CSV table of C-alpha atoms and ligand atoms in Angstrom, one decimal:
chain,number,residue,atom,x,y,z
A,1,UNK,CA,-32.5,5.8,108.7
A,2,UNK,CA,-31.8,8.9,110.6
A,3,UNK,CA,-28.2,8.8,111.7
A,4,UNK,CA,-26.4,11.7,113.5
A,5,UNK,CA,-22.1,12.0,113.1
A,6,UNK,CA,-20.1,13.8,115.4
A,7,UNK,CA,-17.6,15.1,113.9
A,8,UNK,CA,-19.2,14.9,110.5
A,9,UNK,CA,-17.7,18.1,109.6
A,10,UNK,CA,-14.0,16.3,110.1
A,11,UNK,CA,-11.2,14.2,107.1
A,12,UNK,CA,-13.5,10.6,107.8
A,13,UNK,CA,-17.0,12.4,108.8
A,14,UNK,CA,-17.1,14.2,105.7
A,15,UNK,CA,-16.4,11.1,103.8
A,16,UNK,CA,-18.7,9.2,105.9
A,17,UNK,CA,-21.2,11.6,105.4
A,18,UNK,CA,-21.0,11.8,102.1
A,19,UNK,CA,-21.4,8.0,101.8
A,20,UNK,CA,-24.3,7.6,104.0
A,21,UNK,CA,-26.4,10.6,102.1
A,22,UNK,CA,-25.9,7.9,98.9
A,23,UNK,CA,-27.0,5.3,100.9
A,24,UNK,CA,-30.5,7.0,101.5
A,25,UNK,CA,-29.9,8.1,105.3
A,26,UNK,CA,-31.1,11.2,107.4
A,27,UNK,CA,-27.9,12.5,108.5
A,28,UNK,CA,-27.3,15.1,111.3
A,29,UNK,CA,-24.0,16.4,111.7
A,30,UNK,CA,-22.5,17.8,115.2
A,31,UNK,CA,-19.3,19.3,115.1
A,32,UNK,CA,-17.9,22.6,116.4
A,33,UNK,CA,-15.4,23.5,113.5
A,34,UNK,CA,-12.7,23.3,115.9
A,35,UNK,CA,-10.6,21.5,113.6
A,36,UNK,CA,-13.4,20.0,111.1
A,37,UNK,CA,-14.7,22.7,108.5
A,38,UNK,CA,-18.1,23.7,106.9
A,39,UNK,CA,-16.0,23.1,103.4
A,40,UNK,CA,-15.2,19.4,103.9
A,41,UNK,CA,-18.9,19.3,103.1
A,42,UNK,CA,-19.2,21.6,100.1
A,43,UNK,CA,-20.5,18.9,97.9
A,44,UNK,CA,-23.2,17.6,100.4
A,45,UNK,CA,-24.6,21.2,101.7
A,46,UNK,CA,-27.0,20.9,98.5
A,47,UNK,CA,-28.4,17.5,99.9
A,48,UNK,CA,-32.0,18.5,101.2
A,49,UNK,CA,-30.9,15.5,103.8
A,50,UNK,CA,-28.2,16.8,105.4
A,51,UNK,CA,-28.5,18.8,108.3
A,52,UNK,CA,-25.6,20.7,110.7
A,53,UNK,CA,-25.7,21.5,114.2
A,54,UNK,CA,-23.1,23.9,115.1
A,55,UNK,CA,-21.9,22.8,118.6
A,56,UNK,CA,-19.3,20.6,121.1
A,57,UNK,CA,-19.8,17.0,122.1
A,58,UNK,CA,-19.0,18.7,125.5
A,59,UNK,CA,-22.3,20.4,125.6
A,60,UNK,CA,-24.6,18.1,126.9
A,61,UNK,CA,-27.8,19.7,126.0
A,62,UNK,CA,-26.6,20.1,122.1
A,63,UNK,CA,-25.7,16.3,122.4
A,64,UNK,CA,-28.6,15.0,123.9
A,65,UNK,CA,-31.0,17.5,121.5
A,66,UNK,CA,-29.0,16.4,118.4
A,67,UNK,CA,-29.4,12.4,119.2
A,68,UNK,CA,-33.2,12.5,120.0
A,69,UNK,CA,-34.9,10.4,117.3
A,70,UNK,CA,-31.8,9.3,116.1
A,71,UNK,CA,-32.2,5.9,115.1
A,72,UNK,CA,-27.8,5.3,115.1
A,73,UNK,CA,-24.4,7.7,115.7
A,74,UNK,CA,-21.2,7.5,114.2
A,75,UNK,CA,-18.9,9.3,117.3
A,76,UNK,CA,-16.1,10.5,115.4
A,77,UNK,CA,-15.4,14.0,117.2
A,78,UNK,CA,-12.4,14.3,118.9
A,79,UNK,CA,-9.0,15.9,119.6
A,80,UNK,CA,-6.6,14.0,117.3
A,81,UNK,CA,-3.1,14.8,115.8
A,82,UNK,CA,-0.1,14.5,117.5
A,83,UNK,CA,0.6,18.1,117.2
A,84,UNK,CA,-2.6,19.3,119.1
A,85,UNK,CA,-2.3,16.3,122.1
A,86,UNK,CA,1.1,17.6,122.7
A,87,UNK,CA,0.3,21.1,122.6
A,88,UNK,CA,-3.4,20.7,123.7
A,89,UNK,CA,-2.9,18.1,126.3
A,90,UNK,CA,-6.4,19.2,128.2
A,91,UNK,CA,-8.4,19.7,125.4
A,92,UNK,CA,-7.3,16.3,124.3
A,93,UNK,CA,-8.5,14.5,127.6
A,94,UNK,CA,-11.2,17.0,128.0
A,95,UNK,CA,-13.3,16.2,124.7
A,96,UNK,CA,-12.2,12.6,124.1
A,97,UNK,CA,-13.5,11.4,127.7
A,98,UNK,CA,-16.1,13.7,128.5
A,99,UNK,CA,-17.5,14.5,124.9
A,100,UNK,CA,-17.6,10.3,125.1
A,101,UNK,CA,-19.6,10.0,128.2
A,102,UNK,CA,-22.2,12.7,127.1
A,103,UNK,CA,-22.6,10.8,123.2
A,104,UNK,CA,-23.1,7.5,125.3
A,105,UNK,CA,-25.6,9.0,127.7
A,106,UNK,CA,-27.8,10.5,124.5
A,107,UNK,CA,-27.5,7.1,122.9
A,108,UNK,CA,-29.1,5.2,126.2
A,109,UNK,CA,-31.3,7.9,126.6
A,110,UNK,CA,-32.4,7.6,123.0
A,111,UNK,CA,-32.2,4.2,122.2
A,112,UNK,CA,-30.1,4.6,119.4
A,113,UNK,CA,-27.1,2.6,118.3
A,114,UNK,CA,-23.6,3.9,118.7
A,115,UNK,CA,-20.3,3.5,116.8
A,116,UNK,CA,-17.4,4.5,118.8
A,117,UNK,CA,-14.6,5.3,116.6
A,118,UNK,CA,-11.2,4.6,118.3
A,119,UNK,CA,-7.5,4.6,117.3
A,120,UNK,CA,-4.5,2.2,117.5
A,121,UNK,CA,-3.2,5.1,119.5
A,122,UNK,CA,-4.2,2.5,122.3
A,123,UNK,CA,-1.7,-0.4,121.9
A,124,UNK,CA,0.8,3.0,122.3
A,125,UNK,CA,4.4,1.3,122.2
A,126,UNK,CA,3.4,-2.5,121.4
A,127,UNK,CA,5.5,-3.4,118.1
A,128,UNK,CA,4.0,-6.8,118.0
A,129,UNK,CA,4.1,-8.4,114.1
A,130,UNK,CA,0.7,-7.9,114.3
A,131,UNK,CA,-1.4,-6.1,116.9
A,132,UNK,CA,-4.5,-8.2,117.5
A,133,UNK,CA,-8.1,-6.9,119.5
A,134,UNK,CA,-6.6,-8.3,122.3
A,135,UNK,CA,-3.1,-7.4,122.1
A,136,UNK,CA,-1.4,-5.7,125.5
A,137,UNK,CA,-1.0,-1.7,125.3
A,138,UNK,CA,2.3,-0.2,126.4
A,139,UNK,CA,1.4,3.3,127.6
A,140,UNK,CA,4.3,5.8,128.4
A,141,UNK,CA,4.0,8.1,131.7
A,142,UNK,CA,1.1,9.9,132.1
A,143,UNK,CA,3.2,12.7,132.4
A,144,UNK,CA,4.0,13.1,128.5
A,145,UNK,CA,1.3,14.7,126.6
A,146,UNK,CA,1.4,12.3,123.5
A,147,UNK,CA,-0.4,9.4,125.8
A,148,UNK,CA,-2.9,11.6,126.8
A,149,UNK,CA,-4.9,10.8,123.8
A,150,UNK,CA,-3.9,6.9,124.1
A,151,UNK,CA,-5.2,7.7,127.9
A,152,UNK,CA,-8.7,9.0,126.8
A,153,UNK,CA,-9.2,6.7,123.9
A,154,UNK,CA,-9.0,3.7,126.3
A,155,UNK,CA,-11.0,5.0,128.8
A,156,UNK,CA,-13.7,5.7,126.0
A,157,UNK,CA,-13.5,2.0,124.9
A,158,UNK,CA,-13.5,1.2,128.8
A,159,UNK,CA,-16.6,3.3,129.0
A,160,UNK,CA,-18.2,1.8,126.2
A,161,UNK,CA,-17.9,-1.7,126.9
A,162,UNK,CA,-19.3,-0.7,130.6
A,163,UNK,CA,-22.1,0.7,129.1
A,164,UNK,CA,-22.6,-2.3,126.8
A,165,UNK,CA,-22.3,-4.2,129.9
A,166,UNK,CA,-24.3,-2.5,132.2
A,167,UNK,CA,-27.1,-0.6,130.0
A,168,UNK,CA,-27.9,-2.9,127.2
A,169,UNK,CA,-26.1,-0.3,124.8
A,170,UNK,CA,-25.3,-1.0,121.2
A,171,UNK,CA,-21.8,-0.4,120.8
A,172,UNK,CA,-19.8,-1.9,118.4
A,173,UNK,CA,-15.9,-0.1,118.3
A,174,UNK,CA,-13.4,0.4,115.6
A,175,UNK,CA,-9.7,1.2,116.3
A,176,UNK,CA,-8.3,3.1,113.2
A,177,UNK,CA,-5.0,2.9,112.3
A,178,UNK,CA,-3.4,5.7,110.4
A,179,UNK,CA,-6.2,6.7,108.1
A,180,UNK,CA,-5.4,9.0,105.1
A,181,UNK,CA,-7.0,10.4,102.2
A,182,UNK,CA,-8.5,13.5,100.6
A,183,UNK,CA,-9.4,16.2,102.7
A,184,UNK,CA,-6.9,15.6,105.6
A,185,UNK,CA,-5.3,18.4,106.9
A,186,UNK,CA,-1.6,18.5,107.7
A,187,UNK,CA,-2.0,21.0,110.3
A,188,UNK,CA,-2.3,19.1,113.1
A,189,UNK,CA,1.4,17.0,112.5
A,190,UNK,CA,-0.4,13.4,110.0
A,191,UNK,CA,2.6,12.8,107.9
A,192,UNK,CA,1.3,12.2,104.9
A,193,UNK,CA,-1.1,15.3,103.9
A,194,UNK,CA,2.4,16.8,105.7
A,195,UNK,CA,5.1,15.3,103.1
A,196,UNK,CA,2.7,15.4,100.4
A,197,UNK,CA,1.9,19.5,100.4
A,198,UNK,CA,6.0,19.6,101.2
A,199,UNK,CA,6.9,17.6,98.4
A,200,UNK,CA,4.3,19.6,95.9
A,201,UNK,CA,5.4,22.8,96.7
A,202,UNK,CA,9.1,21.7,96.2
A,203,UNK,CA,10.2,22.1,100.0
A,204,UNK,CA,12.3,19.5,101.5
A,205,UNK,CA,10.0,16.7,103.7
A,206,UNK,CA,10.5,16.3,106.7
A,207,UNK,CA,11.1,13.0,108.7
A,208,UNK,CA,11.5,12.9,112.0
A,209,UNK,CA,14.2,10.6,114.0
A,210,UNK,CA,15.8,8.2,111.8
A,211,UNK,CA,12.4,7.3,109.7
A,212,UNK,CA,13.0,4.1,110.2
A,213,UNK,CA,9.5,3.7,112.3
A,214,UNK,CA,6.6,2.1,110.3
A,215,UNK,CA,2.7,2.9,110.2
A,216,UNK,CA,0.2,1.1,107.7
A,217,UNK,CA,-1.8,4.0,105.9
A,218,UNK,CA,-5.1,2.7,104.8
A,219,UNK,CA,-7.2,5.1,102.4
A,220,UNK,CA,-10.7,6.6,104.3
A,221,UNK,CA,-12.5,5.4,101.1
A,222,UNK,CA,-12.2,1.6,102.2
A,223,UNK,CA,-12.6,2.3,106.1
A,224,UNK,CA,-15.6,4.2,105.2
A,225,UNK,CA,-17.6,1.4,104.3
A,226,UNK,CA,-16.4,-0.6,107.0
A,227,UNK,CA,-17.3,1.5,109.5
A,228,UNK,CA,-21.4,1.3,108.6
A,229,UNK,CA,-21.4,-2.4,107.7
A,230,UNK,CA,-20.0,-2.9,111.2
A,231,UNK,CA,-22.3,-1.2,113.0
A,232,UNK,CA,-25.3,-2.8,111.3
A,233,UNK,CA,-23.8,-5.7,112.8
A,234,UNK,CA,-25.7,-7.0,116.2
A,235,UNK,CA,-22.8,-9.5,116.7
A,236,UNK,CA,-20.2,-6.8,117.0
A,237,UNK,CA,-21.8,-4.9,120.4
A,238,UNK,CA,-19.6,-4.9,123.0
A,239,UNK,CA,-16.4,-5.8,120.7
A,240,UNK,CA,-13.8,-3.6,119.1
A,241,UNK,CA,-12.8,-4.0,115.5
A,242,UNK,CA,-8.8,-2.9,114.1
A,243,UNK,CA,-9.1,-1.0,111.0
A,244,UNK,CA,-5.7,-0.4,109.0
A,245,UNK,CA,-3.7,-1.0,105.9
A,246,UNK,CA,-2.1,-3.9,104.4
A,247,UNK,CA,1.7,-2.5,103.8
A,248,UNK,CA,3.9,-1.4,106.5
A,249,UNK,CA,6.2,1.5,105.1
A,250,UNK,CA,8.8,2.9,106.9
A,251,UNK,CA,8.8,7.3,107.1
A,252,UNK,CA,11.4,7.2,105.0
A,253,UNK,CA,10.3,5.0,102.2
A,254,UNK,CA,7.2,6.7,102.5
A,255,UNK,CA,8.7,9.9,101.8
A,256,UNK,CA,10.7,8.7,99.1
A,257,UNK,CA,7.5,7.3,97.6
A,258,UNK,CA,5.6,10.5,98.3
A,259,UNK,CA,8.6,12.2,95.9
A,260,UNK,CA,8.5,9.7,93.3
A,261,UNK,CA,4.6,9.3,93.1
A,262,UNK,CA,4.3,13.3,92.5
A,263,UNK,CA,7.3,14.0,90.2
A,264,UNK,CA,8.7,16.6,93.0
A,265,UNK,CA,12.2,17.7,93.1
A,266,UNK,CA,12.2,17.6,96.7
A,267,UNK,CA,14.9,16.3,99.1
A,268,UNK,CA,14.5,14.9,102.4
A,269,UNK,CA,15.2,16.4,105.5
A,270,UNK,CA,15.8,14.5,109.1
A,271,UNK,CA,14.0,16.5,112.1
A,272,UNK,CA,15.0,15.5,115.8
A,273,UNK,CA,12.2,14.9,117.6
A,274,UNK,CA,12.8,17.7,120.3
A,275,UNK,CA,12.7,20.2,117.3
A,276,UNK,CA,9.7,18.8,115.7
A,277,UNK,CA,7.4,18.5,119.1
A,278,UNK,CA,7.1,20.6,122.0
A,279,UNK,CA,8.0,18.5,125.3
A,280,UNK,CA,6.6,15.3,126.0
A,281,UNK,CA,6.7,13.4,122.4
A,282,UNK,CA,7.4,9.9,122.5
A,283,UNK,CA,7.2,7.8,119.3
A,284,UNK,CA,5.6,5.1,117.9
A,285,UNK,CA,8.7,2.8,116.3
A,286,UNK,CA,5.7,0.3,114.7
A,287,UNK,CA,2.2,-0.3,114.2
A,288,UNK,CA,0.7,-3.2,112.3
A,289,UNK,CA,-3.0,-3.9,112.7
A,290,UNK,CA,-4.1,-7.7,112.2
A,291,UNK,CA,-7.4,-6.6,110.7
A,292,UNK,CA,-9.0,-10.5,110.1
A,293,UNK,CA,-11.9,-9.8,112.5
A,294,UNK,CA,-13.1,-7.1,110.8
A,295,UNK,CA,-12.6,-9.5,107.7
A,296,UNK,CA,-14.4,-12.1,109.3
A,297,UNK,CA,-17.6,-9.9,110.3
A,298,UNK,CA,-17.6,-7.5,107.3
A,299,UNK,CA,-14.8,-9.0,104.5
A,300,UNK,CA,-13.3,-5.7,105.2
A,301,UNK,CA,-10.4,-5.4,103.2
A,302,UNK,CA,-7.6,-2.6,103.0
A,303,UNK,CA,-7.4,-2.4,98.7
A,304,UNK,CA,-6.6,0.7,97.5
A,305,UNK,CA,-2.5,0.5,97.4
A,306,UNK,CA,-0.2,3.0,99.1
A,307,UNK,CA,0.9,4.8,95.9
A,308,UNK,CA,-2.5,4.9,94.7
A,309,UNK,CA,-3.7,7.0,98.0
A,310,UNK,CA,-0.9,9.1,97.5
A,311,UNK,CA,-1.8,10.2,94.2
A,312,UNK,CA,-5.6,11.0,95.4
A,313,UNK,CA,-3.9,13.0,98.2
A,314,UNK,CA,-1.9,14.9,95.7
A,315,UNK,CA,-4.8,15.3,93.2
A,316,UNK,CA,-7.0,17.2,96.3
A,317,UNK,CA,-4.3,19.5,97.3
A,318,UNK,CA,-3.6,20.5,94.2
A,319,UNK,CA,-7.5,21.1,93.4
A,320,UNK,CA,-8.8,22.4,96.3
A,321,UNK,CA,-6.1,25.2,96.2
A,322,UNK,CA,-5.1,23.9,99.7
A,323,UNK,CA,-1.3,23.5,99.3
A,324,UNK,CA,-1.7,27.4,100.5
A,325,UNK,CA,-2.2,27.1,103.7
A,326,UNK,CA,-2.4,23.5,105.1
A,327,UNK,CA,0.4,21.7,105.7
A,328,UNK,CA,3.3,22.4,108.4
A,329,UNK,CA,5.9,23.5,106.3
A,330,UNK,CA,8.6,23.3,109.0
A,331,UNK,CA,9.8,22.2,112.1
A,332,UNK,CA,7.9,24.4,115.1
B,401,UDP,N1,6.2,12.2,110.9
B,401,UDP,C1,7.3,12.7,110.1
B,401,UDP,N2,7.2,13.9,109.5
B,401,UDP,C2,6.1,14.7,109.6
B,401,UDP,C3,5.0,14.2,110.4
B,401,UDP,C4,5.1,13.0,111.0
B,401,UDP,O1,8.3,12.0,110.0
B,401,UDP,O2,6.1,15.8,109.0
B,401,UDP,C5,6.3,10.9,111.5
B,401,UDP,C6,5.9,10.8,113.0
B,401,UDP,O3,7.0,11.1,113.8
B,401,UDP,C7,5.5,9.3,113.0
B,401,UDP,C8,4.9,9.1,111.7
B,401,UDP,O4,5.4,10.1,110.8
B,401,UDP,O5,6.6,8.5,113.2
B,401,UDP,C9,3.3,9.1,111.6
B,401,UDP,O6,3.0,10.3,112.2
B,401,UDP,P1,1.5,10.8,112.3
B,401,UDP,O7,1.4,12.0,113.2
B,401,UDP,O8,0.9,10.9,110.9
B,401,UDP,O9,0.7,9.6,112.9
B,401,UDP,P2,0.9,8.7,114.3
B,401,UDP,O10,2.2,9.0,114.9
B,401,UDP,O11,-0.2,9.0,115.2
B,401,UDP,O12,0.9,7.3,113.8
């Protein structure tokens, strides 16, 4: 199987890749190091499988070279982080809709099969018990940054089904929600890589508003997985899957977990959200994925336990000697 990842070079490419190289595959990975890095791949380099093409999913001639003779892409490759769609508003609608329309141009072109990895970013301000496939999205105005991303994403999903629609395309889509794990850099505002390097090197962590909002982190390690299994999946073309964890924490629990789970001597600090964004934040107050149709198709189940992914977390940064120079330390 010769599969190309965008974004392989990313937190969830490198995992993925690293997966699919035990699996057997041919994998080609396209990413411009923007905010992916050569060492998120250290371990696979040596793999005689693994290749890297050094370019943008917004060059078209690098995507449509890179997915010739492809035989199925994993799109991963975009602008995430709510730190970089507020700051980066362009880029953000730039790369996730037009980098999109190019990877689902090579994949007609090619014949190949296409995973389009999306994000719970889409139901934006929906606080439903549990967000279903099918659930509503509340979008704020188009004129705050943050939703840019929730903007693009849908479009990309829009674009996809179209093409599954119109062109025959084999699409199947994921929506991730809050996806965490080793390797997942805190630079770009994701809480927990964030709280965890604050909490290890003893500074106090950061929670913005009241922490009384709620995510459900699920660890890459079981989304992995779930991700290929879906996409070898014919009935899943043309649908999207939700992706997330099975506890809802609240920031500040989590942080408070993040503190116990580590030993730190850290306190907690509460951030306003003007002095924590630039302009143009809104927040999410919940987000709970109902995930039983990617159990139904795949038995894809969230297991490893919050505490537990915290510890890996931990364990990398204190290995991999990034605690120097990853995680936002304070408010910007
Ligand atoms: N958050 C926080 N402190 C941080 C970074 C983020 O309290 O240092 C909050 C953020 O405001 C949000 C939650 O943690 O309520 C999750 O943020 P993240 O950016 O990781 O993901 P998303 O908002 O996209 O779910």
């Amino acid at each position: 199987m010769r599969t190309v990842i965008t974004g392989g070079a990313g937190f969830i490419g490198s995992h993925l890749v690293e997966y699919l190289l035990e699996l057997g595959d041919e994998v080609v990975v396209l990413d411009d190091m923007s905010t992916g890095a050569p060492r998120n791949l250290i371990d696979s380099l040596v793999n005689p499988r693994l290749s890297i093409v050094h370019g943008s999913v917004l060059d078209r001639d690098a995507v449509m070279a890179t997915v010739r003779g492809a035989d199925r892409v994993f799109h991963l490759a975009a602008a995430v982080g709510v730190k970089l769609i507020v700051e980066q508003p362009l880029t953000s609608l730039r790369t996730n809709i037009h980098g999109t329309e190019n990877v689902l141009d090579a994949c007609v072109e090619h014949g190949a099969t296409l995973l389009l990895v999306s994000t719970s970013e889409i139901y934006g301000k929906n606080t439903a018990d549990k967000l279903h496939e099918d659930s509503d999205r509340i979008l704020g105005s188009p004129l705050k940054s943050r939703w840019t991303y929730a903007a693009a994403k849908g479009i990309d999903e829009a674009f996809a089904h179209a093409y599954w629609t119109e062109y025959g395309l084999d699409v199947a889509i994921v929506r991730l929600f809050n996806t965490v794990g080793p390797r997942q850099t805190g630079r770009y505002g994701m809480v927990v890589p964030n709280l965890v390097g604050q909490a290890l090197r003893g500074e106090p962590l950061t929670v913005y508003g009241d922490g009384n909002q709620t995510r459900c982190f699920s660890y890459v390690g079981d989304i992995v997985p779930a991700l290929v299994r879906i996409v070898e999946e014919p009935t899943a073309y043309g649908n999207a899957f939700n992706l997330g964890g099975a506890e809802e924490v609240s920031i500040i629990d989590l942080a408070r977990r993040i503190i116990d789970v580590t030993g730190s001597k850290s306190s907690v600090t509460f951030v306003s959200y003007s002095d924590a964004y630039a302009a143009g934040f809104e927040d999410m107050r919940r987000r709970v994925p109902d995930n039983s149709r990617a159990y139904g198709l795949v038995g894809f189940v969230p297991a490893t336990p919050l505490d537990e992914i915290i510890r890996r977390v931990a364990e990398e940064m204190l290995t991999s000697r990034s605690l120097e120079h990853e995680a936002i330390s304070s408010p910007h």
